[in-house]
Amino acid sequence: QVKELVLDNCRSDDGKIVGLSSDFENLEFLSMINTNLLSVSNLPKLNKLRKLELSDNRISGGLEVLAERTPNLTHLNLSGNKIKDINTLEPLKKLPNLHSLDLFNCEVTMLINYRESVFTLLPQLTYLDGFDADEQEAPDSDPEADGDGLEDEYENGEEDLDEEVIDDEEDEDDDLEGEEEEDGVDDEEEDEEEDGEEDEEDEADDDLPQQGEKRKRNPEDDVEEDAEEEEEDEDD
């Protein structure tokens, strides 16, 4: 039931991968990068294989085996191998579903009119070395692989943080204004209370004689004093 198998950097035995057999009949993806492969002649029958990674090996030909063993191949990566001539790629014409081929760092890429020649030889191809015949880059199936997705999240995160900071500052300003208003009310009440106390003290002071003023005599007091003096004279 294995659908993906990665054997990158495993060492082949005399240019062969030991243990890779037709028992992996459900394989859809097989990667054998840098395994010192000399050819694909020992590749088992893998009818469901769609993508085959063979970069950084020593393959120089024998590609007709791919049409026989992997008839439904859509992606083939032969970057960094010993392919020198356009004619070496001719067997790939028998792979009708092949629409992406990579030959980076192969000597064949140094030939004049290399791209035009390959697209002419393999008309079913859509992308060669990551670009189509009009030099348009192949779409990336995983946008986050180049970090674009992460940058957008980071920017959005920064914007969200900025909005939160602004909201917090506004809330703090509102709290400060509320406190100032409350302080103002308290101050006014305290001033009114102090004014009331001062008024009461002033009224109390008005009832007492001021310093330097004599207490007024009551006429009735004078009459009583005269009567007392007359009684004393009669007694004498």
PDB file of C-alpha atoms in Angstrom:
ATOM      1  CA  GLN A   1       0.000   0.000   0.000  1.00  0.00           C
ATOM      2  CA  VAL A   2       3.046   2.319  -0.059  1.00  0.00           C
ATOM      3  CA  LYS A   3       2.423   5.306  -2.349  1.00  0.00           C
ATOM      4  CA  GLU A   4       5.565   7.349  -1.682  1.00  0.00           C
ATOM      5  CA  LEU A   5       9.111   6.056  -1.321  1.00  0.00           C
ATOM      6  CA  VAL A   6      12.207   8.207  -0.716  1.00  0.00           C
ATOM      7  CA  LEU A   7      15.622   6.568  -1.104  1.00  0.00           C
ATOM      8  CA  ASP A   8      17.721   9.738  -1.389  1.00  0.00           C
ATOM      9  CA  ASN A   9      21.439   9.335  -0.589  1.00  0.00           C
ATOM     10  CA  CYS A  10      21.172   5.560  -0.329  1.00  0.00           C
ATOM     11  CA  ARG A  11      24.140   3.800  -2.005  1.00  0.00           C
ATOM     12  CA  SER A  12      23.269   1.554  -4.906  1.00  0.00           C
ATOM     13  CA  ASP A  13      24.967  -1.787  -5.435  1.00  0.00           C
ATOM     14  CA  ASP A  14      26.780  -1.658  -8.793  1.00  0.00           C
ATOM     15  CA  GLY A  15      24.392   1.024  -9.968  1.00  0.00           C
ATOM     16  CA  LYS A  16      21.305  -0.866  -8.792  1.00  0.00           C
ATOM     17  CA  ILE A  17      18.861  -0.271  -5.957  1.00  0.00           C
ATOM     18  CA  VAL A  18      18.608  -3.472  -3.952  1.00  0.00           C
ATOM     19  CA  GLY A  19      15.157  -4.245  -2.572  1.00  0.00           C
ATOM     20  CA  LEU A  20      13.195  -2.056  -4.971  1.00  0.00           C
ATOM     21  CA  SER A  21      10.806  -4.457  -6.677  1.00  0.00           C
ATOM     22  CA  SER A  22       7.409  -4.671  -8.351  1.00  0.00           C
ATOM     23  CA  ASP A  23       5.925  -5.350  -4.912  1.00  0.00           C
ATOM     24  CA  PHE A  24       5.637  -1.540  -4.668  1.00  0.00           C
ATOM     25  CA  GLU A  25       2.938  -1.625  -7.338  1.00  0.00           C
ATOM     26  CA  ASN A  26       0.971   1.245  -5.744  1.00  0.00           C
ATOM     27  CA  LEU A  27       3.868   3.706  -5.787  1.00  0.00           C
ATOM     28  CA  GLU A  28       2.970   7.132  -7.138  1.00  0.00           C
ATOM     29  CA  PHE A  29       6.108   8.982  -6.062  1.00  0.00           C
ATOM     30  CA  LEU A  30       9.667   7.594  -6.075  1.00  0.00           C
ATOM     31  CA  SER A  31      12.778   9.602  -5.204  1.00  0.00           C
ATOM     32  CA  MET A  32      16.318   8.252  -5.717  1.00  0.00           C
ATOM     33  CA  ILE A  33      18.451  11.394  -5.562  1.00  0.00           C
ATOM     34  CA  ASN A  34      22.220  10.970  -5.262  1.00  0.00           C
ATOM     35  CA  THR A  35      22.223   7.165  -5.146  1.00  0.00           C
ATOM     36  CA  ASN A  36      25.056   6.675  -7.666  1.00  0.00           C
ATOM     37  CA  LEU A  37      22.730   5.147 -10.268  1.00  0.00           C
ATOM     38  CA  LEU A  38      24.288   4.386 -13.668  1.00  0.00           C
ATOM     39  CA  SER A  39      21.014   3.598 -15.451  1.00  0.00           C
ATOM     40  CA  VAL A  40      17.314   2.875 -14.903  1.00  0.00           C
ATOM     41  CA  SER A  41      17.529  -0.604 -16.433  1.00  0.00           C
ATOM     42  CA  ASN A  42      16.704  -2.303 -13.110  1.00  0.00           C
ATOM     43  CA  LEU A  43      13.662  -0.190 -12.369  1.00  0.00           C
ATOM     44  CA  PRO A  44      10.672  -2.480 -11.603  1.00  0.00           C
ATOM     45  CA  LYS A  45       7.272  -2.274 -13.258  1.00  0.00           C
ATOM     46  CA  LEU A  46       5.437   0.615 -11.592  1.00  0.00           C
ATOM     47  CA  ASN A  47       2.261   1.323 -13.544  1.00  0.00           C
ATOM     48  CA  LYS A  48       0.901   3.900 -11.073  1.00  0.00           C
ATOM     49  CA  LEU A  49       4.095   5.932 -10.756  1.00  0.00           C
ATOM     50  CA  ARG A  50       3.512   9.606 -11.539  1.00  0.00           C
ATOM     51  CA  LYS A  51       6.640  11.372 -10.324  1.00  0.00           C
ATOM     52  CA  LEU A  52      10.227  10.087 -10.543  1.00  0.00           C
ATOM     53  CA  GLU A  53      13.189  11.963  -9.012  1.00  0.00           C
ATOM     54  CA  LEU A  54      16.586  10.798 -10.358  1.00  0.00           C
ATOM     55  CA  SER A  55      18.732  13.919  -9.991  1.00  0.00           C
ATOM     56  CA  ASP A  56      22.465  13.886  -9.123  1.00  0.00           C
ATOM     57  CA  ASN A  57      23.204  10.402 -10.462  1.00  0.00           C
ATOM     58  CA  ARG A  58      25.338   9.129 -13.384  1.00  0.00           C
ATOM     59  CA  ILE A  59      22.633   8.192 -15.879  1.00  0.00           C
ATOM     60  CA  SER A  60      23.719   8.714 -19.504  1.00  0.00           C
ATOM     61  CA  GLY A  61      21.034   6.853 -21.487  1.00  0.00           C
ATOM     62  CA  GLY A  62      18.725   3.845 -21.563  1.00  0.00           C
ATOM     63  CA  LEU A  63      15.621   5.981 -21.006  1.00  0.00           C
ATOM     64  CA  GLU A  64      13.484   3.638 -23.116  1.00  0.00           C
ATOM     65  CA  VAL A  65      13.060   1.550 -19.953  1.00  0.00           C
ATOM     66  CA  LEU A  66      10.911   4.319 -18.489  1.00  0.00           C
ATOM     67  CA  ALA A  67       8.291   3.959 -21.232  1.00  0.00           C
ATOM     68  CA  GLU A  68       8.137   0.230 -20.506  1.00  0.00           C
ATOM     69  CA  ARG A  69       8.181   0.290 -16.679  1.00  0.00           C
ATOM     70  CA  THR A  70       6.524   3.642 -15.835  1.00  0.00           C
ATOM     71  CA  PRO A  71       4.017   4.301 -18.650  1.00  0.00           C
ATOM     72  CA  ASN A  72       1.946   6.866 -16.688  1.00  0.00           C
ATOM     73  CA  LEU A  73       4.832   9.121 -15.647  1.00  0.00           C
ATOM     74  CA  THR A  74       3.993  12.855 -15.540  1.00  0.00           C
ATOM     75  CA  HIS A  75       7.093  14.346 -13.834  1.00  0.00           C
ATOM     76  CA  LEU A  76      10.689  13.309 -14.493  1.00  0.00           C
ATOM     77  CA  ASN A  77      13.740  14.930 -12.916  1.00  0.00           C
ATOM     78  CA  LEU A  78      17.102  14.033 -14.480  1.00  0.00           C
ATOM     79  CA  SER A  79      19.042  17.067 -13.235  1.00  0.00           C
ATOM     80  CA  GLY A  80      22.756  16.602 -12.657  1.00  0.00           C
ATOM     81  CA  ASN A  81      23.153  13.441 -14.780  1.00  0.00           C
ATOM     82  CA  LYS A  82      25.414  12.600 -17.759  1.00  0.00           C
ATOM     83  CA  ILE A  83      22.958  13.341 -20.554  1.00  0.00           C
ATOM     84  CA  LYS A  84      24.771  15.085 -23.404  1.00  0.00           C
ATOM     85  CA  ASP A  85      22.650  14.769 -26.567  1.00  0.00           C
ATOM     86  CA  ILE A  86      19.092  15.677 -27.502  1.00  0.00           C
ATOM     87  CA  ASN A  87      18.686  12.261 -29.136  1.00  0.00           C
ATOM     88  CA  THR A  88      19.168  10.612 -25.738  1.00  0.00           C
ATOM     89  CA  LEU A  89      15.760  12.029 -24.788  1.00  0.00           C
ATOM     90  CA  GLU A  90      13.917  10.596 -27.772  1.00  0.00           C
ATOM     91  CA  PRO A  91      12.578   7.493 -25.912  1.00  0.00           C
ATOM     92  CA  LEU A  92      10.597   9.882 -23.706  1.00  0.00           C
ATOM     93  CA  LYS A  93       8.254  10.476 -26.652  1.00  0.00           C
ATOM     94  CA  LYS A  94       6.575   7.220 -25.597  1.00  0.00           C
ATOM     95  CA  LEU A  95       5.452   8.773 -22.324  1.00  0.00           C
ATOM     96  CA  PRO A  96       2.224  10.505 -23.448  1.00  0.00           C
ATOM     97  CA  ASN A  97       1.427  11.949 -19.993  1.00  0.00           C
ATOM     98  CA  LEU A  98       4.864  13.447 -19.381  1.00  0.00           C
ATOM     99  CA  HIS A  99       4.398  17.206 -19.042  1.00  0.00           C
ATOM    100  CA  SER A 100       7.338  18.225 -16.794  1.00  0.00           C
ATOM    101  CA  LEU A 101      11.017  17.407 -17.454  1.00  0.00           C
ATOM    102  CA  ASP A 102      14.041  18.764 -15.557  1.00  0.00           C
ATOM    103  CA  LEU A 103      17.577  18.592 -16.969  1.00  0.00           C
ATOM    104  CA  PHE A 104      19.414  21.185 -14.864  1.00  0.00           C
ATOM    105  CA  ASN A 105      23.204  20.794 -14.826  1.00  0.00           C
ATOM    106  CA  CYS A 106      23.185  18.263 -17.646  1.00  0.00           C
ATOM    107  CA  GLU A 107      25.563  18.921 -20.565  1.00  0.00           C
ATOM    108  CA  VAL A 108      22.649  18.838 -23.002  1.00  0.00           C
ATOM    109  CA  THR A 109      21.444  22.196 -21.647  1.00  0.00           C
ATOM    110  CA  MET A 110      24.561  23.847 -23.123  1.00  0.00           C
ATOM    111  CA  LEU A 111      23.543  23.054 -26.696  1.00  0.00           C
ATOM    112  CA  ILE A 112      22.385  25.817 -29.037  1.00  0.00           C
ATOM    113  CA  ASN A 113      18.575  26.023 -29.260  1.00  0.00           C
ATOM    114  CA  TYR A 114      18.341  23.465 -26.456  1.00  0.00           C
ATOM    115  CA  ARG A 115      14.887  24.478 -25.259  1.00  0.00           C
ATOM    116  CA  GLU A 116      13.351  24.774 -28.713  1.00  0.00           C
ATOM    117  CA  SER A 117      14.786  21.407 -29.694  1.00  0.00           C
ATOM    118  CA  VAL A 118      13.409  19.618 -26.618  1.00  0.00           C
ATOM    119  CA  PHE A 119       9.932  21.111 -26.970  1.00  0.00           C
ATOM    120  CA  THR A 120       9.920  20.081 -30.640  1.00  0.00           C
ATOM    121  CA  LEU A 121      11.098  16.548 -29.817  1.00  0.00           C
ATOM    122  CA  LEU A 122       8.640  16.121 -26.937  1.00  0.00           C
ATOM    123  CA  PRO A 123       5.443  17.993 -27.873  1.00  0.00           C
ATOM    124  CA  GLN A 124       3.571  16.594 -24.847  1.00  0.00           C
ATOM    125  CA  LEU A 125       5.820  18.628 -22.524  1.00  0.00           C
ATOM    126  CA  THR A 126       4.391  21.688 -20.809  1.00  0.00           C
ATOM    127  CA  TYR A 127       7.383  22.601 -18.638  1.00  0.00           C
ATOM    128  CA  LEU A 128      11.111  22.179 -19.235  1.00  0.00           C
ATOM    129  CA  ASP A 129      13.389  23.062 -16.309  1.00  0.00           C
ATOM    130  CA  GLY A 130      10.485  24.780 -14.572  1.00  0.00           C
ATOM    131  CA  PHE A 131       9.395  27.025 -17.480  1.00  0.00           C
ATOM    132  CA  ASP A 132       7.022  26.595 -20.393  1.00  0.00           C
ATOM    133  CA  ALA A 133       7.806  27.344 -24.068  1.00  0.00           C
ATOM    134  CA  ASP A 134       6.899  31.019 -23.490  1.00  0.00           C
ATOM    135  CA  GLU A 135       9.316  31.314 -20.556  1.00  0.00           C
ATOM    136  CA  GLN A 136       6.460  31.370 -18.053  1.00  0.00           C
ATOM    137  CA  GLU A 137       7.398  29.798 -14.731  1.00  0.00           C
ATOM    138  CA  ALA A 138       5.514  26.721 -13.582  1.00  0.00           C
ATOM    139  CA  PRO A 139       3.082  27.456 -10.752  1.00  0.00           C
ATOM    140  CA  ASP A 140       4.269  26.414  -7.324  1.00  0.00           C
ATOM    141  CA  SER A 141       1.943  23.779  -5.897  1.00  0.00           C
ATOM    142  CA  ASP A 142       2.940  24.894  -2.375  1.00  0.00           C
ATOM    143  CA  PRO A 143       2.792  28.722  -2.022  1.00  0.00           C
ATOM    144  CA  GLU A 144       4.228  28.569   1.498  1.00  0.00           C
ATOM    145  CA  ALA A 145       7.390  26.850   0.251  1.00  0.00           C
ATOM    146  CA  ASP A 146       8.966  30.191  -0.749  1.00  0.00           C
ATOM    147  CA  GLY A 147       7.801  31.943   2.416  1.00  0.00           C
ATOM    148  CA  ASP A 148       5.120  34.178   0.833  1.00  0.00           C
ATOM    149  CA  GLY A 149       2.399  32.736   2.997  1.00  0.00           C
ATOM    150  CA  LEU A 150       4.431  33.301   6.178  1.00  0.00           C
ATOM    151  CA  GLU A 151       5.191  36.925   5.289  1.00  0.00           C
ATOM    152  CA  ASP A 152       1.486  37.641   4.773  1.00  0.00           C
ATOM    153  CA  GLU A 153       0.680  36.095   8.153  1.00  0.00           C
ATOM    154  CA  TYR A 154       3.433  38.051   9.807  1.00  0.00           C
ATOM    155  CA  GLU A 155       2.208  41.326   8.258  1.00  0.00           C
ATOM    156  CA  ASN A 156      -1.385  40.584   9.209  1.00  0.00           C
ATOM    157  CA  GLY A 157      -0.203  39.703  12.680  1.00  0.00           C
ATOM    158  CA  GLU A 158       1.634  43.033  12.920  1.00  0.00           C
ATOM    159  CA  GLU A 159      -1.462  44.898  11.743  1.00  0.00           C
ATOM    160  CA  ASP A 160      -3.574  43.103  14.338  1.00  0.00           C
ATOM    161  CA  LEU A 161      -1.027  43.943  17.040  1.00  0.00           C
ATOM    162  CA  ASP A 162      -0.988  47.609  15.966  1.00  0.00           C
ATOM    163  CA  GLU A 163      -4.774  47.764  16.151  1.00  0.00           C
ATOM    164  CA  GLU A 164      -4.730  46.178  19.608  1.00  0.00           C
ATOM    165  CA  VAL A 165      -2.093  48.672  20.810  1.00  0.00           C
ATOM    166  CA  ILE A 166      -4.142  51.603  19.482  1.00  0.00           C
ATOM    167  CA  ASP A 167      -7.269  50.259  21.146  1.00  0.00           C
ATOM    168  CA  ASP A 168      -5.403  49.848  24.439  1.00  0.00           C
ATOM    169  CA  GLU A 169      -4.072  53.411  24.238  1.00  0.00           C
ATOM    170  CA  GLU A 170      -7.559  54.769  23.565  1.00  0.00           C
ATOM    171  CA  ASP A 171      -8.927  52.818  26.530  1.00  0.00           C
ATOM    172  CA  GLU A 172      -6.169  54.209  28.753  1.00  0.00           C
ATOM    173  CA  ASP A 173      -6.953  57.767  27.573  1.00  0.00           C
ATOM    174  CA  ASP A 174     -10.637  57.256  28.339  1.00  0.00           C
ATOM    175  CA  ASP A 175      -9.786  55.951  31.809  1.00  0.00           C
ATOM    176  CA  LEU A 176      -7.543  58.946  32.481  1.00  0.00           C
ATOM    177  CA  GLU A 177     -10.229  61.394  31.344  1.00  0.00           C
ATOM    178  CA  GLY A 178     -12.762  59.663  33.596  1.00  0.00           C
ATOM    179  CA  GLU A 179     -10.411  59.913  36.543  1.00  0.00           C
ATOM    180  CA  GLU A 180      -9.790  63.606  35.861  1.00  0.00           C
ATOM    181  CA  GLU A 181     -13.534  64.295  35.734  1.00  0.00           C
ATOM    182  CA  GLU A 182     -14.060  62.458  39.020  1.00  0.00           C
ATOM    183  CA  ASP A 183     -11.179  64.402  40.588  1.00  0.00           C
ATOM    184  CA  GLY A 184     -12.762  67.654  39.378  1.00  0.00           C
ATOM    185  CA  VAL A 185     -16.103  66.778  40.994  1.00  0.00           C
ATOM    186  CA  ASP A 186     -14.418  65.826  44.247  1.00  0.00           C
ATOM    187  CA  ASP A 187     -12.441  69.083  44.271  1.00  0.00           C
ATOM    188  CA  GLU A 188     -15.601  71.136  43.746  1.00  0.00           C
ATOM    189  CA  GLU A 189     -17.390  69.325  46.574  1.00  0.00           C
ATOM    190  CA  GLU A 190     -14.412  69.893  48.878  1.00  0.00           C
ATOM    191  CA  ASP A 191     -14.330  73.608  47.952  1.00  0.00           C
ATOM    192  CA  GLU A 192     -18.061  73.930  48.685  1.00  0.00           C
ATOM    193  CA  GLU A 193     -17.643  72.211  52.050  1.00  0.00           C
ATOM    194  CA  GLU A 194     -14.727  74.478  52.953  1.00  0.00           C
ATOM    195  CA  ASP A 195     -16.720  77.577  51.927  1.00  0.00           C
ATOM    196  CA  GLY A 196     -19.634  76.409  54.099  1.00  0.00           C
ATOM    197  CA  GLU A 197     -17.379  75.956  57.114  1.00  0.00           C
ATOM    198  CA  GLU A 198     -15.874  79.434  56.625  1.00  0.00           C
ATOM    199  CA  ASP A 199     -19.340  81.013  56.451  1.00  0.00           C
ATOM    200  CA  GLU A 200     -20.344  79.336  59.756  1.00  0.00           C
ATOM    201  CA  GLU A 201     -17.165  80.596  61.433  1.00  0.00           C
ATOM    202  CA  ASP A 202     -17.819  84.137  60.161  1.00  0.00           C
ATOM    203  CA  GLU A 203     -21.367  84.095  61.621  1.00  0.00           C
ATOM    204  CA  ALA A 204     -20.057  82.917  64.981  1.00  0.00           C
ATOM    205  CA  ASP A 205     -17.451  85.683  64.996  1.00  0.00           C
ATOM    206  CA  ASP A 206     -20.132  88.320  64.328  1.00  0.00           C
ATOM    207  CA  ASP A 207     -21.860  87.443  67.639  1.00  0.00           C
ATOM    208  CA  LEU A 208     -18.700  88.166  69.659  1.00  0.00           C
ATOM    209  CA  PRO A 209     -17.394  91.725  70.304  1.00  0.00           C
ATOM    210  CA  GLN A 210     -14.616  92.673  68.034  1.00  0.00           C
ATOM    211  CA  GLN A 211     -11.183  93.426  69.474  1.00  0.00           C
ATOM    212  CA  GLY A 212     -10.980  97.110  70.626  1.00  0.00           C
ATOM    213  CA  GLU A 213     -14.767  97.567  70.795  1.00  0.00           C
ATOM    214  CA  LYS A 214     -16.609  98.198  74.152  1.00  0.00           C
ATOM    215  CA  ARG A 215     -19.655  96.234  75.092  1.00  0.00           C
ATOM    216  CA  LYS A 216     -22.744  98.504  74.816  1.00  0.00           C
ATOM    217  CA  ARG A 217     -24.498  99.390  78.090  1.00  0.00           C
ATOM    218  CA  ASN A 218     -28.119  98.493  78.530  1.00  0.00           C
ATOM    219  CA  PRO A 219     -30.300 101.426  79.838  1.00  0.00           C
ATOM    220  CA  GLU A 220     -32.119  99.032  82.157  1.00  0.00           C
ATOM    221  CA  ASP A 221     -28.785  98.290  83.839  1.00  0.00           C
ATOM    222  CA  ASP A 222     -28.372 102.047  84.609  1.00  0.00           C
ATOM    223  CA  VAL A 223     -31.869 102.247  86.234  1.00  0.00           C
ATOM    224  CA  GLU A 224     -31.142  99.298  88.491  1.00  0.00           C
ATOM    225  CA  GLU A 225     -27.864 100.858  89.613  1.00  0.00           C
ATOM    226  CA  ASP A 226     -29.603 104.228  90.498  1.00  0.00           C
ATOM    227  CA  ALA A 227     -32.254 102.412  92.569  1.00  0.00           C
ATOM    228  CA  GLU A 228     -29.608 100.618  94.549  1.00  0.00           C
ATOM    229  CA  GLU A 229     -27.802 103.878  95.295  1.00  0.00           C
ATOM    230  CA  GLU A 230     -31.053 105.534  96.594  1.00  0.00           C
ATOM    231  CA  GLU A 231     -31.759 102.591  98.936  1.00  0.00           C
ATOM    232  CA  GLU A 232     -28.277 102.924 100.393  1.00  0.00           C
ATOM    233  CA  ASP A 233     -28.827 106.696 101.056  1.00  0.00           C
ATOM    234  CA  GLU A 234     -32.121 106.008 102.875  1.00  0.00           C
ATOM    235  CA  ASP A 235     -30.459 103.447 105.069  1.00  0.00           C
ATOM    236  CA  ASP A 236     -27.900 106.002 106.083  1.00  0.00           C
TER     237      ASP A 236
END
